[in-house]
mmCIF file of C-alpha atoms in Angstrom:
data_model
loop_
_atom_site.group_PDB
_atom_site.id
_atom_site.type_symbol
_atom_site.label_atom_id
_atom_site.label_comp_id
_atom_site.label_asym_id
_atom_site.label_seq_id
_atom_site.Cartn_x
_atom_site.Cartn_y
_atom_site.Cartn_z
ATOM 1 C CA MET A 356 0.042 0.091 0.069
ATOM 2 C CA ARG A 357 2.857 2.350 0.795
ATOM 3 C CA ALA A 358 3.994 2.007 -2.763
ATOM 4 C CA HIS A 359 0.724 2.629 -4.012
ATOM 5 C CA LEU A 360 0.312 5.848 -2.253
ATOM 6 C CA ARG A 361 3.649 7.088 -3.922
ATOM 7 C CA THR A 362 1.786 7.005 -7.217
ATOM 8 C CA LEU A 363 -0.759 9.448 -6.112
ATOM 9 C CA PRO A 364 0.156 13.176 -7.167
ATOM 10 C CA GLY A 365 0.544 15.929 -4.456
ATOM 11 C CA ASP A 366 -2.793 17.583 -5.883
ATOM 12 C CA THR A 367 -4.813 14.459 -5.265
ATOM 13 C CA LYS A 368 -3.211 14.099 -1.829
ATOM 14 C CA LYS A 369 -3.995 17.751 -0.835
ATOM 15 C CA ALA A 370 -7.616 17.291 -2.069
ATOM 16 C CA ILE A 371 -8.189 14.282 0.176
ATOM 17 C CA PHE A 372 -6.719 15.990 2.971
ATOM 18 C CA LEU A 373 -9.117 19.031 2.435
ATOM 19 C CA ILE A 374 -12.222 16.682 2.231
ATOM 20 C CA CYS A 375 -11.134 14.960 5.393
ATOM 21 C CA LEU A 376 -10.718 18.016 7.092
ATOM 22 C CA ALA A 377 -14.361 19.317 5.947
ATOM 23 C CA VAL A 378 -15.550 15.818 7.270
ATOM 24 C CA GLY A 379 -14.059 16.680 10.806
ATOM 25 C CA VAL A 380 -15.791 20.263 10.606
ATOM 26 C CA VAL A 381 -19.055 18.513 9.797
ATOM 27 C CA GLY A 382 -18.147 16.204 12.797
ATOM 28 C CA VAL A 383 -17.964 19.207 15.009
ATOM 29 C CA SER A 384 -21.271 19.977 14.138
ATOM 30 C CA TYR A 385 -22.708 16.542 14.559
ATOM 31 C CA GLY A 386 -21.119 16.308 18.113
ATOM 32 C CA SER A 387 -22.182 19.848 18.958
ATOM 33 C CA LEU A 388 -25.840 19.130 17.843
ATOM 34 C CA ALA A 389 -25.833 15.753 19.920
ATOM 35 C CA MET A 390 -25.154 17.568 22.950
ATOM 36 C CA ALA A 391 -27.560 20.250 22.165
ATOM 37 C CA TYR A 392 -30.109 17.504 21.957
ATOM 38 C CA GLY A 393 -29.256 16.074 25.335
ATOM 39 C CA PHE A 394 -27.521 12.843 24.265
ATOM 40 C CA PRO A 395 -24.844 11.588 26.597
ATOM 41 C CA LEU A 396 -21.040 12.188 25.173
ATOM 42 C CA TRP A 397 -20.493 8.501 24.575
ATOM 43 C CA LEU A 398 -23.323 7.986 22.129
ATOM 44 C CA PRO A 399 -22.138 10.224 19.368
ATOM 45 C CA VAL A 400 -18.416 9.336 19.938
ATOM 46 C CA LEU A 401 -19.142 5.636 19.928
ATOM 47 C CA ALA A 402 -21.347 6.101 16.696
ATOM 48 C CA SER A 403 -18.561 7.983 14.898
ATOM 49 C CA PHE A 404 -16.130 4.966 15.205
ATOM 50 C CA VAL A 405 -18.740 2.119 14.490
ATOM 51 C CA VAL A 406 -21.195 3.671 12.279
ATOM 52 C CA LEU A 407 -18.832 5.955 10.256
ATOM 53 C CA ALA A 408 -21.758 7.465 8.342
ATOM 54 C CA GLY A 409 -22.622 11.072 8.989
ATOM 55 C CA ALA A 410 -25.990 11.307 7.238
ATOM 56 C CA SER A 411 -27.243 8.109 9.045
ATOM 57 C CA GLU A 412 -25.908 9.691 12.287
ATOM 58 C CA PHE A 413 -27.413 13.032 11.945
ATOM 59 C CA MET A 414 -30.761 11.356 11.021
ATOM 60 C CA PHE A 415 -30.656 9.079 13.707
ATOM 61 C CA ILE A 416 -30.169 11.697 16.729
ATOM 62 C CA GLY A 417 -32.598 14.040 14.872
ATOM 63 C CA ILE A 418 -35.513 11.256 14.822
ATOM 64 C CA ILE A 419 -34.712 10.507 18.504
ATOM 65 C CA ALA A 420 -34.705 14.032 19.635
ATOM 66 C CA SER A 421 -37.903 14.599 18.005
ATOM 67 C CA GLY A 422 -39.347 11.805 19.839
ATOM 68 C CA GLY A 423 -39.112 9.160 17.221
ATOM 69 C CA ASN A 424 -38.450 5.382 18.154
ATOM 70 C CA PRO A 425 -34.733 4.269 18.118
ATOM 71 C CA PHE A 426 -35.464 1.134 15.914
ATOM 72 C CA ALA A 427 -37.212 3.277 13.331
ATOM 73 C CA ALA A 428 -34.367 5.758 13.665
ATOM 74 C CA ALA A 429 -31.929 3.165 12.861
ATOM 75 C CA MET A 430 -34.208 1.716 10.014
ATOM 76 C CA ALA A 431 -34.248 5.177 8.496
ATOM 77 C CA GLY A 432 -30.388 5.293 8.755
ATOM 78 C CA LEU A 433 -30.117 1.913 7.009
ATOM 79 C CA LEU A 434 -32.226 3.199 4.269
ATOM 80 C CA VAL A 435 -30.025 6.269 3.798
ATOM 81 C CA ASN A 436 -27.051 4.064 3.588
ATOM 82 C CA ALA A 437 -28.726 1.749 0.992
ATOM 83 C CA ARG A 438 -26.561 3.430 -1.526
ATOM 84 C CA HIS A 439 -23.636 1.636 -0.089
ATOM 85 C CA ILE A 440 -24.805 -1.615 -1.942
ATOM 86 C CA PRO A 441 -23.915 -0.308 -5.502
ATOM 87 C CA PHE A 442 -21.055 1.259 -3.791
ATOM 88 C CA GLY A 443 -19.821 -1.842 -2.706
ATOM 89 C CA VAL A 444 -20.204 -3.322 -6.150
ATOM 90 C CA ALA A 445 -18.150 -0.326 -7.856
ATOM 91 C CA VAL A 446 -15.218 -0.676 -5.544
ATOM 92 C CA ARG A 447 -15.168 -4.361 -4.826
ATOM 93 C CA GLU A 448 -11.301 -4.795 -6.184
ATOM 94 C CA LEU A 449 -10.510 -1.609 -4.068
ATOM 95 C CA VAL A 450 -11.445 -2.948 -0.476
ATOM 96 C CA GLY A 451 -8.905 -5.842 -0.016
ATOM 97 C CA THR A 452 -9.252 -9.619 0.579
ATOM 98 C CA ARG A 453 -9.858 -11.492 3.322
ATOM 99 C CA LEU A 454 -9.955 -9.969 6.782
ATOM 100 C CA LEU A 455 -8.408 -6.744 5.054
ATOM 101 C CA SER A 456 -11.801 -6.428 3.150
ATOM 102 C CA LEU A 457 -13.735 -5.929 6.651
ATOM 103 C CA LEU A 458 -11.915 -2.778 7.168
ATOM 104 C CA GLY A 459 -12.197 -1.893 3.460
ATOM 105 C CA CYS A 460 -15.743 -2.205 3.783
ATOM 106 C CA HIS A 461 -16.163 -0.287 7.005
ATOM 107 C CA ILE A 462 -14.101 2.835 5.765
ATOM 108 C CA MET A 463 -16.279 2.805 2.246
ATOM 109 C CA ASN A 464 -18.194 6.101 2.308
ATOM 110 C CA ASP A 465 -19.185 8.802 -0.286
ATOM 111 C CA GLU A 466 -15.574 10.433 -0.378
ATOM 112 C CA SER A 467 -13.376 7.347 -0.658
ATOM 113 C CA VAL A 468 -15.590 6.045 -3.558
ATOM 114 C CA VAL A 469 -15.435 9.266 -5.199
ATOM 115 C CA PHE A 470 -11.805 9.564 -5.031
ATOM 116 C CA GLY A 471 -11.307 5.938 -5.605
ATOM 117 C CA LEU A 472 -13.145 5.869 -8.733
ATOM 118 C CA SER A 473 -11.834 9.043 -10.070
ATOM 119 C CA GLN A 474 -8.008 7.734 -10.595
ATOM 120 C CA ALA A 475 -6.637 6.781 -14.106
ATOM 121 C CA THR A 476 -4.759 3.601 -12.860
ATOM 122 C CA PRO A 477 -5.892 0.649 -10.593
ATOM 123 C CA GLU A 478 -2.764 1.542 -8.069
ATOM 124 C CA LYS A 479 -3.952 5.226 -7.975
ATOM 125 C CA ARG A 480 -7.466 4.030 -7.276
ATOM 126 C CA LYS A 481 -6.641 1.823 -4.615
ATOM 127 C CA ALA A 482 -4.265 4.191 -2.742
ATOM 128 C CA ALA A 483 -7.036 7.116 -2.912
ATOM 129 C CA TYR A 484 -9.554 4.918 -1.659
ATOM 130 C CA TRP A 485 -7.643 3.777 1.448
ATOM 131 C CA LEU A 486 -6.164 7.124 2.063
ATOM 132 C CA CYS A 487 -9.403 8.991 1.758
ATOM 133 C CA GLY A 488 -11.308 6.144 3.809
ATOM 134 C CA ALA A 489 -8.684 6.043 6.430
ATOM 135 C CA GLY A 490 -8.645 10.067 6.578
ATOM 136 C CA VAL A 491 -12.436 10.084 7.271
ATOM 137 C CA ALA A 492 -12.304 7.334 9.644
ATOM 138 C CA LEU A 493 -9.876 9.471 11.669
ATOM 139 C CA PHE A 494 -11.281 12.961 11.050
ATOM 140 C CA TRP A 495 -14.960 12.216 11.868
ATOM 141 C CA PRO A 496 -14.562 10.905 15.049
ATOM 142 C CA ALA A 497 -12.126 13.669 16.122
ATOM 143 C CA GLY A 498 -14.516 16.169 14.592
ATOM 144 C CA THR A 499 -17.402 14.784 16.602
ATOM 145 C CA LEU A 500 -15.280 14.514 20.138
ATOM 146 C CA LEU A 501 -14.497 18.145 19.429
ATOM 147 C CA GLY A 502 -17.673 19.155 18.719
ATOM 148 C CA ALA A 503 -19.313 17.139 21.736
ATOM 149 C CA GLY A 504 -16.630 18.911 23.839
ATOM 150 C CA VAL A 505 -17.743 22.337 22.950
ATOM 151 C CA GLY A 506 -21.298 21.799 22.375
ATOM 152 C CA SER A 507 -22.366 24.378 24.884
ATOM 153 C CA LEU A 508 -20.862 26.851 22.762
ATOM 154 C CA LEU A 509 -22.500 25.966 19.595
ATOM 155 C CA PRO A 510 -25.976 25.095 20.631
ATOM 156 C CA SER A 511 -27.143 25.682 16.970
ATOM 157 C CA PRO A 512 -24.492 24.613 14.330
ATOM 158 C CA GLU A 513 -26.681 25.326 11.580
ATOM 159 C CA VAL A 514 -26.987 29.192 12.440
ATOM 160 C CA ILE A 515 -23.231 29.480 11.065
ATOM 161 C CA GLY A 516 -23.805 27.140 8.416
ATOM 162 C CA LEU A 517 -21.544 24.351 9.636
ATOM 163 C CA ASP A 518 -24.159 21.907 8.354
ATOM 164 C CA ALA A 519 -23.874 23.043 4.835
ATOM 165 C CA VAL A 520 -20.124 22.427 4.617
ATOM 166 C CA PHE A 521 -20.220 18.920 3.768
ATOM 167 C CA PRO A 522 -22.672 19.118 0.772
ATOM 168 C CA ALA A 523 -21.007 21.999 -0.620
ATOM 169 C CA ILE A 524 -17.720 20.171 -0.617
ATOM 170 C CA LEU A 525 -19.462 17.237 -2.249
ATOM 171 C CA LEU A 526 -21.043 19.400 -4.918
ATOM 172 C CA ALA A 527 -17.849 20.839 -5.832
ATOM 173 C CA LEU A 528 -16.184 17.515 -6.277
ATOM 174 C CA VAL A 529 -18.963 16.316 -8.623
ATOM 175 C CA ILE A 530 -19.289 19.661 -10.900
ATOM 176 C CA PRO A 531 -16.516 18.638 -13.219
ATOM 177 C CA ALA A 532 -18.255 15.550 -14.337
ATOM 178 C CA PHE A 533 -21.182 17.504 -15.479
ATOM 179 C CA LYS A 534 -19.115 18.299 -18.671
ATOM 180 C CA SER A 535 -20.453 15.142 -19.821
ATOM 181 C CA ARG A 536 -24.082 15.701 -21.168
ATOM 182 C CA THR A 537 -25.340 12.340 -20.277
ATOM 183 C CA THR A 538 -24.344 12.451 -16.745
ATOM 184 C CA LEU A 539 -25.602 16.123 -16.459
ATOM 185 C CA VAL A 540 -28.999 14.850 -17.731
ATOM 186 C CA ARG A 541 -28.978 11.938 -15.594
ATOM 187 C CA ALA A 542 -27.894 14.188 -12.431
ATOM 188 C CA SER A 543 -30.518 16.704 -13.073
ATOM 189 C CA THR A 544 -33.392 14.114 -13.759
ATOM 190 C CA GLY A 545 -32.421 12.394 -10.439
ATOM 191 C CA ALA A 546 -32.432 15.560 -8.508
ATOM 192 C CA ALA A 547 -35.732 16.542 -9.787
ATOM 193 C CA ILE A 548 -37.417 13.230 -8.867
ATOM 194 C CA SER A 549 -35.624 13.564 -5.411
ATOM 195 C CA LEU A 550 -37.327 17.142 -4.801
ATOM 196 C CA ALA A 551 -40.554 16.062 -6.173
ATOM 197 C CA ALA A 552 -40.765 13.249 -3.866
ATOM 198 C CA THR A 553 -39.529 15.188 -0.861
ATOM 199 C CA PRO A 554 -42.868 16.288 0.394
ATOM 200 C CA PHE A 555 -44.554 13.026 -0.092
ATOM 201 C CA ALA A 556 -41.884 10.250 0.585
ATOM 202 C CA PRO A 557 -40.636 9.265 4.229
ATOM 203 C CA VAL A 558 -37.035 10.506 4.995
ATOM 204 C CA GLY A 559 -34.396 8.723 3.227
ATOM 205 C CA LEU A 560 -36.289 7.546 0.305
ATOM 206 C CA PRO A 561 -35.914 10.602 -1.991
ATOM 207 C CA VAL A 562 -32.510 10.053 -2.049
ATOM 208 C CA LEU A 563 -33.076 6.405 -3.223
ATOM 209 C CA LEU A 564 -35.615 7.596 -5.954
ATOM 210 C CA SER A 565 -33.157 9.981 -7.174
ATOM 211 C CA MET A 566 -31.229 6.923 -8.584
ATOM 212 C CA LEU A 567 -34.082 6.571 -11.137
ATOM 213 C CA GLY A 568 -32.194 9.441 -12.943
ATOM 214 C CA LEU A 569 -29.783 6.603 -14.273
ATOM 215 C CA LEU A 570 -32.424 5.463 -16.622
ATOM 216 C CA ALA A 571 -32.464 8.918 -18.281
ATOM 217 C CA ARG A 572 -30.691 9.183 -21.604
ATOM 218 C CA LYS A 573 -28.818 12.028 -23.434
ATOM 219 C CA LYS A 574 -31.267 13.636 -25.554
#
């Protein structure tokens, strides 16, 4: 793996570091929000290590804080993370084999998949996937712990826009792909479907419905 890491250009490593740093910033928001909702310190910190899925963790504490059932909150989180099924198929050659594949699957997330699949060679794809996945696995819990520690100082992270940092970074990563007309048509169709379904579908389902945009063809 060390030899593979040497194949990554400096710009890619810098981009991975910045996205992991952004993940840590969002982790601060998550930890702070969990404290503002009255959760014990151990819960968001433990979840950040074991679950390692920001969207699901935000959804879980939000549903519980609003009076929802823990089982329903967990199921909603699983529904949101159903996108990891096609992710797993796409990166099956990057996660490793045997026992190593368990760790490789655990660090699979939006960021590691994006960086892994966007590289030109198999060596670079594997190196970028593992570097980004490991970075997220470190920065997310660290940010969560920091946010939980200063939760009393940031009772409403959304007021200063911390909750918008992560989506903004991901959008910046995918914008270059819109140069392809087919990708643009499919992404726009998926976004339209998701927005149309949001007022009527349960939380998490609009994201899955957006995958229907893949059926759209270039006109």
